[in-house]
Amino acid sequence: MPSPADDKPQPQPPTPERALADTGMPATAPDAVPAPAREPGPTPAPAREPGPTPVPARAPDPGGEDGRRGYRAVFAVREFRTVFVAHLLSLLGVVISEIALTVLVYDLTGSPLLSALTFALGFLPYLLGGTLLAGVADRHPPRRVLVVCDLVCAGCVALMAAPVTPVAGLLVLRCAVAAVAPVFNGTRMATLTDILGAGELFVLGRSVLRIVSQSALLAGFGVGGVLLTVVPPRGAIAITAATFLLSALLLRFGTRKRPARAPGVREGLGGTFAVLRDRRVRALMLMFWIPPLFAVAPEALAAPYADEIGVSTAALGLLMCALPVGTIAGELLAGSVLGPGTRSRIVVPLAAVGLLPLLLYVTEPGVAPAAAALLLAGATGAYTLGLDAWFVAAVPEEQRGRAMTLMTAGMMTVQGVGMAAAGLAAEFAAVHLVVAGAGVLGTLAVLCVVAEVRATGPAAPPSRTTEVRDGADQHVTSG
């Protein structure tokens, strides 16, 4: 089950570009007709003429036709289109239910604290669910995990909509929805490598889902606000139950059945720590986590900053929108215009300078300069496209679901920590100095992580065999 902040935001030769150069479209056309059944028995080796090993039809070619098609190539995959629509539905369910539940708790209690706590409860369960339940993503068939997560969310929000549910019950149900979110997100990310291959199309597919998530921050709250003018909060929550059910149906009947990546493995927290013990995987996770830890400071302090410089609520809305708009623009530019090699080369430079625009806050700028700085900071988030390719190449396939669950759980957790830390710092210092300080400290932290990523060496490129297998998996009959 995705989160509104789903999914945000380096070594020497052989470079990550080489890893990308061997990846791309699956070896079999996504909508091809499955091969006819044959009698069981050993498969004879096909005879061939001596000479170089032939490459599969539609060999991965990120710099060729599929690379030039960009996002169009992703949407040409029928199964991805299903995942995309399901993602959109469940994402709308999350955003609208969060707004409606916050309003409902305030209506029932009249307490601003409890209302704010209801919204904040989306962060801590992410950490718990991501660490305790991460292994579920690999132990069970991925389609089953995705469908069950959507059904759990539908059941929880249906109970929230019941008039008899007390406030304490609402908060518990909110925690339950947040706890399964990282499992859903991590499983979906790992499944994208089966649907799109572990190369260029995976990177673009992840980019599409991130763009949708950022867009939800802009449109979802507006839709929820309009909806609450028409129906009461419990009615709006009930509507979101239908979006989760529709997502579950789409995933169940619109995606292929695939086996578990690591069936029967019950490592619990030991498996989670095993992922984190891998130095390169750990360093790449930090590259995903550290920039947003500091980048949330201007968003968390947007209202106090607007009050500090004496501007209207309309200006506050501009400050809140600037960062996600910049992120969307950066993603679209990197995914549509830049090739995989270029996206890989700009990971380190963009990550290193991504927080520097926040230094403008030291001058206590007006709305327009501050919004421009946030727009630029958001655009540098395009480094995550290249980083996605490095990450999927570094994680062993049998740990892919667990690793991606941990990564998404950490993304949400660090943003919650960053917001709290920014608010605490603003109790003791001027808001504009806190934001500028976040830019300085964040840049230093990113540079340290970049040095660690470089020290871990190059990622091993996914094998061509893996790409061929992933393409073949697209034609397993659903069951």
Coordinates of C-alpha atoms in Angstrom, one line a residue:
M1 CA 0.0 0.0 0.0
P2 CA 1.8 3.1 -1.1
S3 CA 2.4 6.2 0.9
P4 CA 2.1 9.8 -0.4
A5 CA 5.7 10.1 0.0
D6 CA 6.1 6.9 -1.7
D7 CA 8.9 6.1 -2.9
K8 CA 11.7 9.4 -2.6
P9 CA 15.1 10.7 -3.6
Q10 CA 28.7 5.5 -7.5
P11 CA 31.8 3.9 -8.1
Q12 CA 34.9 3.4 -10.4
P13 CA 35.4 1.3 -13.5
P14 CA 33.6 -0.8 -14.3
T15 CA 31.1 2.0 -13.8
P16 CA 27.4 1.8 -13.1
E17 CA 26.9 2.8 -16.7
R18 CA 28.1 -0.7 -17.6
A19 CA 25.6 -2.2 -15.3
L20 CA 22.8 -0.2 -17.0
A21 CA 24.2 -1.1 -20.5
D22 CA 23.3 -4.7 -20.0
T23 CA 19.8 -4.1 -18.8
G24 CA 16.5 -2.9 -20.3
M25 CA 13.5 -4.5 -21.9
P26 CA 12.7 -8.1 -21.0
A27 CA 13.8 -10.5 -23.6
T28 CA 10.3 -11.5 -24.5
A29 CA 7.6 -9.2 -25.7
P30 CA 5.2 -8.5 -22.8
D31 CA 2.0 -9.2 -24.6
A32 CA 3.3 -12.2 -26.6
V33 CA 1.2 -15.4 -26.6
P34 CA 2.6 -18.1 -24.3
A35 CA 4.4 -21.0 -25.9
P36 CA 2.2 -24.1 -26.4
A37 CA 2.4 -26.8 -23.7
R38 CA 4.6 -29.9 -24.4
E39 CA 4.9 -33.3 -23.0
P40 CA 7.1 -33.5 -19.8
G41 CA 10.6 -34.8 -20.2
P42 CA 14.1 -33.5 -20.5
T43 CA 14.6 -30.5 -22.7
P44 CA 17.0 -31.3 -25.6
A45 CA 19.7 -28.7 -26.2
P46 CA 18.9 -26.9 -29.4
A47 CA 21.5 -27.4 -32.1
R48 CA 23.2 -24.4 -33.5
E49 CA 26.0 -23.5 -35.8
P50 CA 29.4 -22.9 -34.2
G51 CA 30.1 -19.3 -33.6
P52 CA 29.3 -16.5 -31.1
T53 CA 26.5 -17.1 -28.6
P54 CA 23.3 -15.7 -30.1
V55 CA 21.5 -12.9 -28.1
P56 CA 17.8 -13.3 -27.3
A57 CA 15.3 -11.6 -29.5
R58 CA 14.6 -8.2 -28.1
A59 CA 17.9 -8.2 -26.2
P60 CA 18.1 -5.5 -23.6
D61 CA 19.1 -2.3 -25.3
P62 CA 18.6 0.7 -23.0
G63 CA 20.4 3.0 -25.4
G64 CA 18.5 1.8 -28.5
E65 CA 14.8 1.9 -29.5
D66 CA 13.4 1.2 -26.0
G67 CA 15.8 3.8 -24.5
R68 CA 14.6 6.4 -26.9
R69 CA 10.9 5.6 -26.3
G70 CA 11.4 6.4 -22.6
Y71 CA 8.2 6.3 -20.6
R72 CA 6.2 5.1 -23.6
A73 CA 8.1 1.8 -23.4
V74 CA 7.0 1.3 -19.8
F75 CA 3.4 1.8 -20.6
A76 CA 3.6 -0.5 -23.5
V77 CA 3.9 -3.4 -20.9
R78 CA 0.3 -4.5 -20.2
E79 CA 1.0 -5.8 -16.7
F80 CA 2.7 -2.5 -15.7
R81 CA -0.4 -0.6 -16.8
T82 CA -2.4 -2.7 -14.3
V83 CA 0.1 -2.0 -11.5
F84 CA 0.0 1.7 -12.3
V85 CA -3.8 2.0 -12.1
A86 CA -3.8 -0.1 -8.9
H87 CA -1.1 2.2 -7.4
L88 CA -3.2 5.2 -8.3
L89 CA -6.3 3.8 -6.6
S90 CA -4.6 2.8 -3.4
L91 CA -2.7 6.0 -3.2
L92 CA -5.9 8.0 -3.5
G93 CA -7.3 5.8 -0.7
V94 CA -4.3 6.7 1.5
V95 CA -4.4 10.4 1.0
I96 CA -8.2 10.9 1.3
S97 CA -8.4 8.5 4.3
E98 CA -5.6 10.5 6.1
I99 CA -7.4 13.8 5.6
A100 CA -10.8 12.4 6.5
L101 CA -9.5 10.6 9.6
T102 CA -7.7 13.7 10.9
V103 CA -10.9 15.7 10.5
L104 CA -13.0 13.0 12.1
V105 CA -10.7 12.8 15.2
Y106 CA -10.8 16.5 15.6
D107 CA -14.7 16.5 15.3
L108 CA -14.9 13.8 17.9
T109 CA -12.4 15.2 20.4
G110 CA -11.9 18.9 19.6
S111 CA -8.2 18.3 20.3
P112 CA -5.6 19.7 17.9
L113 CA -3.0 17.4 19.5
L114 CA -5.0 14.2 18.8
S115 CA -5.8 15.4 15.3
A116 CA -2.1 16.1 14.6
L117 CA -1.1 12.8 16.2
T118 CA -3.5 10.9 13.9
F119 CA -1.6 12.3 10.9
A120 CA 1.8 11.7 12.5
L121 CA 1.0 8.0 13.3
G122 CA 1.8 7.2 9.7
F123 CA 5.5 7.3 10.4
L124 CA 6.4 5.1 13.4
P125 CA 4.4 2.0 12.2
Y126 CA 6.4 2.3 8.9
L127 CA 9.6 1.6 10.9
L128 CA 8.1 -1.3 12.8
G129 CA 6.3 -2.8 9.8
G130 CA 9.4 -2.4 7.6
T131 CA 11.7 -4.2 10.1
L132 CA 9.4 -6.9 11.5
L133 CA 7.5 -7.8 8.4
A134 CA 10.1 -7.2 5.7
G135 CA 10.7 -10.9 5.1
V136 CA 7.0 -11.4 4.1
A137 CA 7.9 -9.8 0.7
D138 CA 10.2 -12.7 -0.2
R139 CA 8.7 -15.6 1.7
H140 CA 5.3 -15.5 -0.1
P141 CA 4.2 -15.2 -3.7
P142 CA 4.3 -11.5 -4.5
R143 CA 0.8 -11.2 -5.9
R144 CA -0.7 -12.8 -2.8
V145 CA 1.2 -10.3 -0.6
L146 CA 0.0 -7.3 -2.6
V147 CA -3.6 -8.4 -2.6
V148 CA -3.7 -9.3 1.1
C149 CA -2.1 -5.9 2.0
D150 CA -4.9 -4.1 0.0
L151 CA -7.6 -6.2 1.6
V152 CA -6.1 -5.5 5.1
C153 CA -6.2 -1.7 4.3
A154 CA -9.8 -2.0 3.0
G155 CA -10.9 -3.8 6.2
C156 CA -9.2 -1.3 8.4
V157 CA -10.7 1.8 6.7
A158 CA -14.1 0.0 6.6
L159 CA -13.9 -0.3 10.4
M160 CA -12.9 3.3 10.7
A161 CA -16.1 4.3 8.8
A162 CA -18.2 2.4 11.3
P163 CA -20.0 4.8 13.7
V164 CA -19.3 2.6 16.7
T165 CA -15.5 2.8 16.4
P166 CA -14.1 4.9 19.2
V167 CA -11.2 7.3 18.8
A168 CA -8.7 4.9 20.3
G169 CA -9.8 2.3 17.8
L170 CA -9.4 4.8 15.0
L171 CA -5.8 5.4 16.0
V172 CA -5.0 1.7 16.3
L173 CA -6.5 1.1 12.8
R174 CA -4.4 4.0 11.5
C175 CA -1.3 2.3 12.8
A176 CA -2.3 -1.0 11.2
V177 CA -2.7 0.6 7.8
A178 CA 0.7 2.2 8.1
A179 CA 2.4 -1.0 9.3
V180 CA 1.5 -2.9 6.1
A181 CA 2.4 0.0 3.8
P182 CA 6.1 -0.8 3.6
V183 CA 5.5 -4.4 2.9
F184 CA 3.2 -3.5 0.0
N185 CA 5.6 -0.9 -1.4
G186 CA 8.6 -3.2 -1.1
T187 CA 6.8 -6.1 -2.7
R188 CA 5.5 -4.0 -5.5
M189 CA 9.0 -2.6 -6.2
A190 CA 10.5 -6.1 -6.3
T191 CA 7.7 -7.2 -8.6
L192 CA 8.5 -4.4 -11.0
T193 CA 11.8 -6.2 -11.7
D194 CA 9.9 -9.3 -12.7
I195 CA 7.5 -7.3 -14.9
L196 CA 10.0 -4.9 -16.5
G197 CA 13.3 -6.6 -16.0
A198 CA 16.0 -5.3 -13.6
G199 CA 17.3 -2.6 -16.0
E200 CA 16.2 0.5 -17.8
L201 CA 12.5 -0.1 -17.8
F202 CA 12.5 -0.8 -14.1
V203 CA 14.2 2.6 -13.5
L204 CA 11.5 4.3 -15.6
G205 CA 8.7 2.3 -14.0
R206 CA 9.9 3.4 -10.5
S207 CA 10.1 6.9 -11.8
V208 CA 6.5 6.8 -13.0
L209 CA 5.2 5.6 -9.6
R210 CA 7.2 8.3 -7.8
I211 CA 5.8 11.0 -10.1
V212 CA 2.3 9.7 -9.3
S213 CA 3.1 9.8 -5.5
Q214 CA 4.4 13.4 -5.7
S215 CA 1.4 14.4 -7.8
A216 CA -0.9 13.0 -5.0
L217 CA 0.6 15.5 -2.6
L218 CA -0.6 18.3 -4.9
A219 CA -3.9 16.9 -6.0
G220 CA -4.9 14.4 -3.3
F221 CA -5.4 16.8 -0.5
G222 CA -7.4 19.1 -2.8
V223 CA -9.6 16.2 -3.8
G224 CA -10.1 15.1 -0.2
G225 CA -11.0 18.7 0.8
V226 CA -13.6 18.9 -1.9
L227 CA -15.0 15.5 -1.0
L228 CA -15.4 16.5 2.6
T229 CA -17.6 19.4 1.6
V230 CA -20.0 16.8 0.1
V231 CA -19.9 13.8 2.4
P232 CA -19.1 13.5 6.2
P233 CA -15.6 12.2 7.2
R234 CA -16.8 8.7 7.8
G235 CA -18.5 8.7 4.4
A236 CA -15.2 9.8 2.7
I237 CA -13.4 7.0 4.6
A238 CA -15.9 4.5 3.4
I239 CA -15.2 5.6 -0.2
T240 CA -11.5 4.8 0.3
A241 CA -12.4 1.3 1.2
A242 CA -13.7 0.8 -2.3
T243 CA -10.4 2.2 -3.8
F244 CA -8.4 -0.5 -1.9
L245 CA -10.8 -3.2 -3.0
L246 CA -10.5 -2.2 -6.6
S247 CA -6.8 -2.1 -6.3
A248 CA -6.8 -5.7 -4.9
L249 CA -9.0 -6.9 -7.7
L250 CA -6.8 -5.3 -10.4
L251 CA -3.7 -6.9 -8.9
R252 CA -5.3 -10.3 -8.4
F253 CA -6.7 -10.6 -12.0
G254 CA -4.4 -8.3 -13.9
T255 CA -1.0 -9.5 -12.8
R256 CA 0.8 -12.8 -13.3
K257 CA 1.3 -15.5 -10.7
R258 CA 4.9 -15.8 -9.6
P259 CA 6.6 -17.9 -7.0
A260 CA 8.0 -16.6 -3.8
R261 CA 11.7 -15.5 -4.0
A262 CA 12.8 -17.2 -0.8
P263 CA 10.0 -19.7 0.1
G264 CA 10.1 -21.2 3.6
V265 CA 12.9 -18.9 4.8
R266 CA 12.0 -17.5 8.2
E267 CA 14.9 -15.4 9.3
G268 CA 12.9 -12.6 11.0
L269 CA 15.1 -9.8 12.2
G270 CA 18.2 -11.8 11.4
G271 CA 17.3 -11.6 7.7
T272 CA 16.7 -7.9 8.0
F273 CA 20.1 -7.3 9.6
A274 CA 21.7 -9.6 7.0
V275 CA 20.6 -7.1 4.3
L276 CA 22.0 -4.2 6.3
R277 CA 25.3 -5.9 6.9
D278 CA 26.0 -5.7 3.2
R279 CA 28.2 -2.6 3.1
R280 CA 27.2 -1.5 -0.4
V281 CA 23.5 -2.1 0.0
R282 CA 23.6 -0.2 3.3
A283 CA 25.5 2.7 1.7
L284 CA 23.0 2.9 -1.2
M285 CA 20.1 2.9 1.3
L286 CA 21.7 5.9 3.0
M287 CA 21.9 7.7 -0.3
F288 CA 18.1 7.3 -0.5
W289 CA 17.5 8.3 3.1
I290 CA 19.9 11.2 3.9
P291 CA 18.7 13.9 1.4
P292 CA 15.0 13.7 2.3
L293 CA 15.9 13.7 6.1
F294 CA 17.0 17.3 5.6
A295 CA 14.9 18.3 2.6
V296 CA 11.7 18.1 4.6
A297 CA 12.7 21.0 6.8
P298 CA 11.3 23.8 4.6
E299 CA 8.1 21.8 4.2
A300 CA 7.7 21.1 7.9
L301 CA 8.3 24.8 8.7
A302 CA 6.4 26.3 5.7
A303 CA 3.6 27.7 7.9
P304 CA 6.0 29.2 10.6
Y305 CA 8.2 30.7 7.8
A306 CA 5.2 32.3 6.1
D307 CA 4.2 33.8 9.4
E308 CA 7.8 34.9 10.0
I309 CA 8.0 36.9 6.7
G310 CA 4.3 38.0 7.0
V311 CA 2.7 36.5 3.9
S312 CA -0.7 35.2 3.1
T313 CA -2.0 31.6 3.2
A314 CA -1.9 31.6 -0.6
A315 CA 1.8 32.2 -0.4
L316 CA 2.0 29.3 2.0
G317 CA 0.4 27.1 -0.5
L318 CA 3.1 28.1 -3.1
L319 CA 5.9 27.2 -0.6
M320 CA 4.3 23.8 0.1
C321 CA 3.9 23.0 -3.6
A322 CA 7.3 24.1 -4.9
L323 CA 9.4 21.1 -3.7
P324 CA 7.1 18.4 -5.1
V325 CA 6.6 20.3 -8.4
G326 CA 10.4 20.5 -8.7
T327 CA 10.7 16.8 -8.0
I328 CA 8.1 15.9 -10.7
A329 CA 9.9 18.2 -13.2
G330 CA 13.3 16.6 -12.5
E331 CA 11.9 13.1 -12.8
L332 CA 10.2 13.8 -16.1
L333 CA 13.3 15.5 -17.5
A334 CA 15.7 12.7 -16.5
G335 CA 13.4 9.9 -17.6
S336 CA 12.4 11.5 -20.9
V337 CA 15.6 13.2 -22.1
L338 CA 18.6 11.6 -20.4
G339 CA 19.9 8.1 -21.3
P340 CA 20.8 5.5 -18.6
G341 CA 24.5 6.3 -18.8
T342 CA 24.0 10.0 -18.2
R343 CA 21.5 9.4 -15.4
S344 CA 24.1 7.2 -13.7
R345 CA 26.9 9.8 -14.1
I346 CA 24.8 12.6 -12.5
V347 CA 23.8 10.6 -9.3
V348 CA 26.8 11.9 -7.3
P349 CA 26.8 15.5 -8.5
L350 CA 23.0 16.0 -8.1
A351 CA 23.0 14.3 -4.7
A352 CA 25.9 16.4 -3.5
V353 CA 24.4 19.8 -4.4
G354 CA 20.7 18.9 -3.9
L355 CA 20.4 20.6 -0.5
L356 CA 22.6 23.7 -1.3
P357 CA 19.6 25.7 -2.6
L358 CA 18.3 25.8 1.0
L359 CA 21.2 28.0 1.9
L360 CA 19.3 30.9 0.3
Y361 CA 17.1 30.9 3.4
V362 CA 19.9 32.4 5.4
T363 CA 18.9 35.7 3.8
E364 CA 15.3 35.3 4.9
P365 CA 14.1 35.5 1.2
G366 CA 10.6 36.4 0.1
V367 CA 8.1 33.9 -1.3
A368 CA 9.3 34.0 -4.9
P369 CA 13.0 33.4 -4.2
A370 CA 12.2 30.8 -1.5
A371 CA 9.9 28.9 -3.9
A372 CA 12.6 29.0 -6.6
A373 CA 15.1 27.5 -4.2
L374 CA 12.7 24.7 -3.3
L375 CA 11.9 24.1 -6.9
L376 CA 15.5 23.7 -7.7
A377 CA 16.1 21.4 -4.7
G378 CA 13.2 19.2 -5.7
A379 CA 14.6 18.9 -9.3
T380 CA 17.9 17.5 -8.1
G381 CA 15.9 14.5 -6.8
A382 CA 16.3 13.2 -10.3
Y383 CA 19.5 11.5 -9.0
T384 CA 17.2 8.7 -7.7
L385 CA 16.7 7.3 -11.2
G386 CA 20.4 6.3 -11.5
L387 CA 20.4 5.2 -7.9
D388 CA 17.5 2.9 -8.5
A389 CA 19.6 1.0 -11.1
W390 CA 22.6 0.7 -8.7
F391 CA 20.4 -0.5 -5.9
V392 CA 18.6 -3.3 -7.8
A393 CA 22.0 -4.5 -9.2
A394 CA 23.5 -4.6 -5.7
V395 CA 20.7 -6.6 -4.0
P396 CA 20.6 -10.4 -4.4
E397 CA 17.4 -11.5 -6.0
E398 CA 16.3 -13.7 -3.0
Q399 CA 16.6 -10.6 -0.7
R400 CA 15.1 -8.1 -3.2
G401 CA 11.7 -7.8 -1.6
R402 CA 13.1 -7.5 1.9
A403 CA 15.7 -4.9 0.9
M404 CA 13.1 -2.8 -0.9
T405 CA 10.7 -3.0 2.0
L406 CA 13.5 -1.7 4.3
M407 CA 14.4 1.0 1.9
T408 CA 10.8 2.4 1.6
A409 CA 10.3 2.0 5.4
G410 CA 13.4 4.0 6.0
M411 CA 12.3 6.7 3.6
M412 CA 9.1 7.4 5.5
T413 CA 10.8 7.1 8.9
V414 CA 13.6 9.6 8.2
Q415 CA 11.1 12.1 6.9
G416 CA 9.1 11.9 10.1
V417 CA 12.3 12.3 12.1
G418 CA 13.4 15.2 9.9
M419 CA 10.1 17.0 10.4
A420 CA 10.2 16.5 14.2
A421 CA 13.9 17.7 14.3
A422 CA 13.1 20.8 12.3
G423 CA 10.2 21.7 14.5
L424 CA 12.3 21.2 17.6
A425 CA 15.2 23.3 16.3
A426 CA 12.7 26.1 15.3
E427 CA 11.8 26.4 19.0
F428 CA 15.3 27.7 19.7
A429 CA 16.3 29.5 16.5
A430 CA 14.7 31.6 13.7
V431 CA 12.9 29.4 11.1
H432 CA 15.0 30.7 8.2
L433 CA 18.2 29.8 10.0
V434 CA 16.9 26.3 10.8
V435 CA 16.2 25.7 7.1
A436 CA 19.6 27.1 6.0
G437 CA 21.3 24.9 8.7
A438 CA 19.5 21.9 7.3
G439 CA 21.1 22.6 4.0
V440 CA 24.6 22.8 5.4
L441 CA 24.3 19.8 7.7
G442 CA 22.5 17.8 5.0
T443 CA 25.2 18.5 2.4
L444 CA 28.0 17.4 4.7
A445 CA 26.1 14.2 5.5
V446 CA 25.5 13.4 1.8
L447 CA 29.2 14.0 1.0
C448 CA 30.1 11.4 3.7
V449 CA 27.6 8.9 2.3
V450 CA 29.0 9.5 -1.2
A451 CA 32.5 8.7 0.0
E452 CA 31.1 5.4 1.5
V453 CA 29.3 4.5 -1.7
R454 CA 32.5 5.0 -3.7
A455 CA 34.5 2.9 -1.2
T456 CA 32.1 0.0 -1.7
G457 CA 33.1 -0.5 -5.4
P458 CA 31.1 -0.9 -8.5
A459 CA 27.8 -2.8 -8.7
A460 CA 27.8 -6.1 -10.5
P461 CA 25.6 -5.8 -13.6
P462 CA 22.5 -8.1 -13.7
S463 CA 23.2 -11.1 -15.8
R464 CA 21.6 -11.4 -19.2
T465 CA 20.1 -14.7 -17.9
T466 CA 18.2 -12.9 -15.3
E467 CA 16.8 -10.5 -17.9
V468 CA 15.7 -13.5 -20.0
R469 CA 14.1 -15.2 -17.1
D470 CA 12.2 -12.1 -16.0
G471 CA 10.8 -11.7 -19.5
A472 CA 9.7 -15.3 -19.5
D473 CA 8.0 -14.9 -16.2
Q474 CA 5.6 -12.5 -17.8
H475 CA 3.9 -15.3 -19.6
V476 CA 3.2 -17.6 -16.6
T477 CA -0.5 -18.3 -16.7
S478 CA -2.3 -16.6 -13.9
G479 CA -3.8 -18.9 -11.3

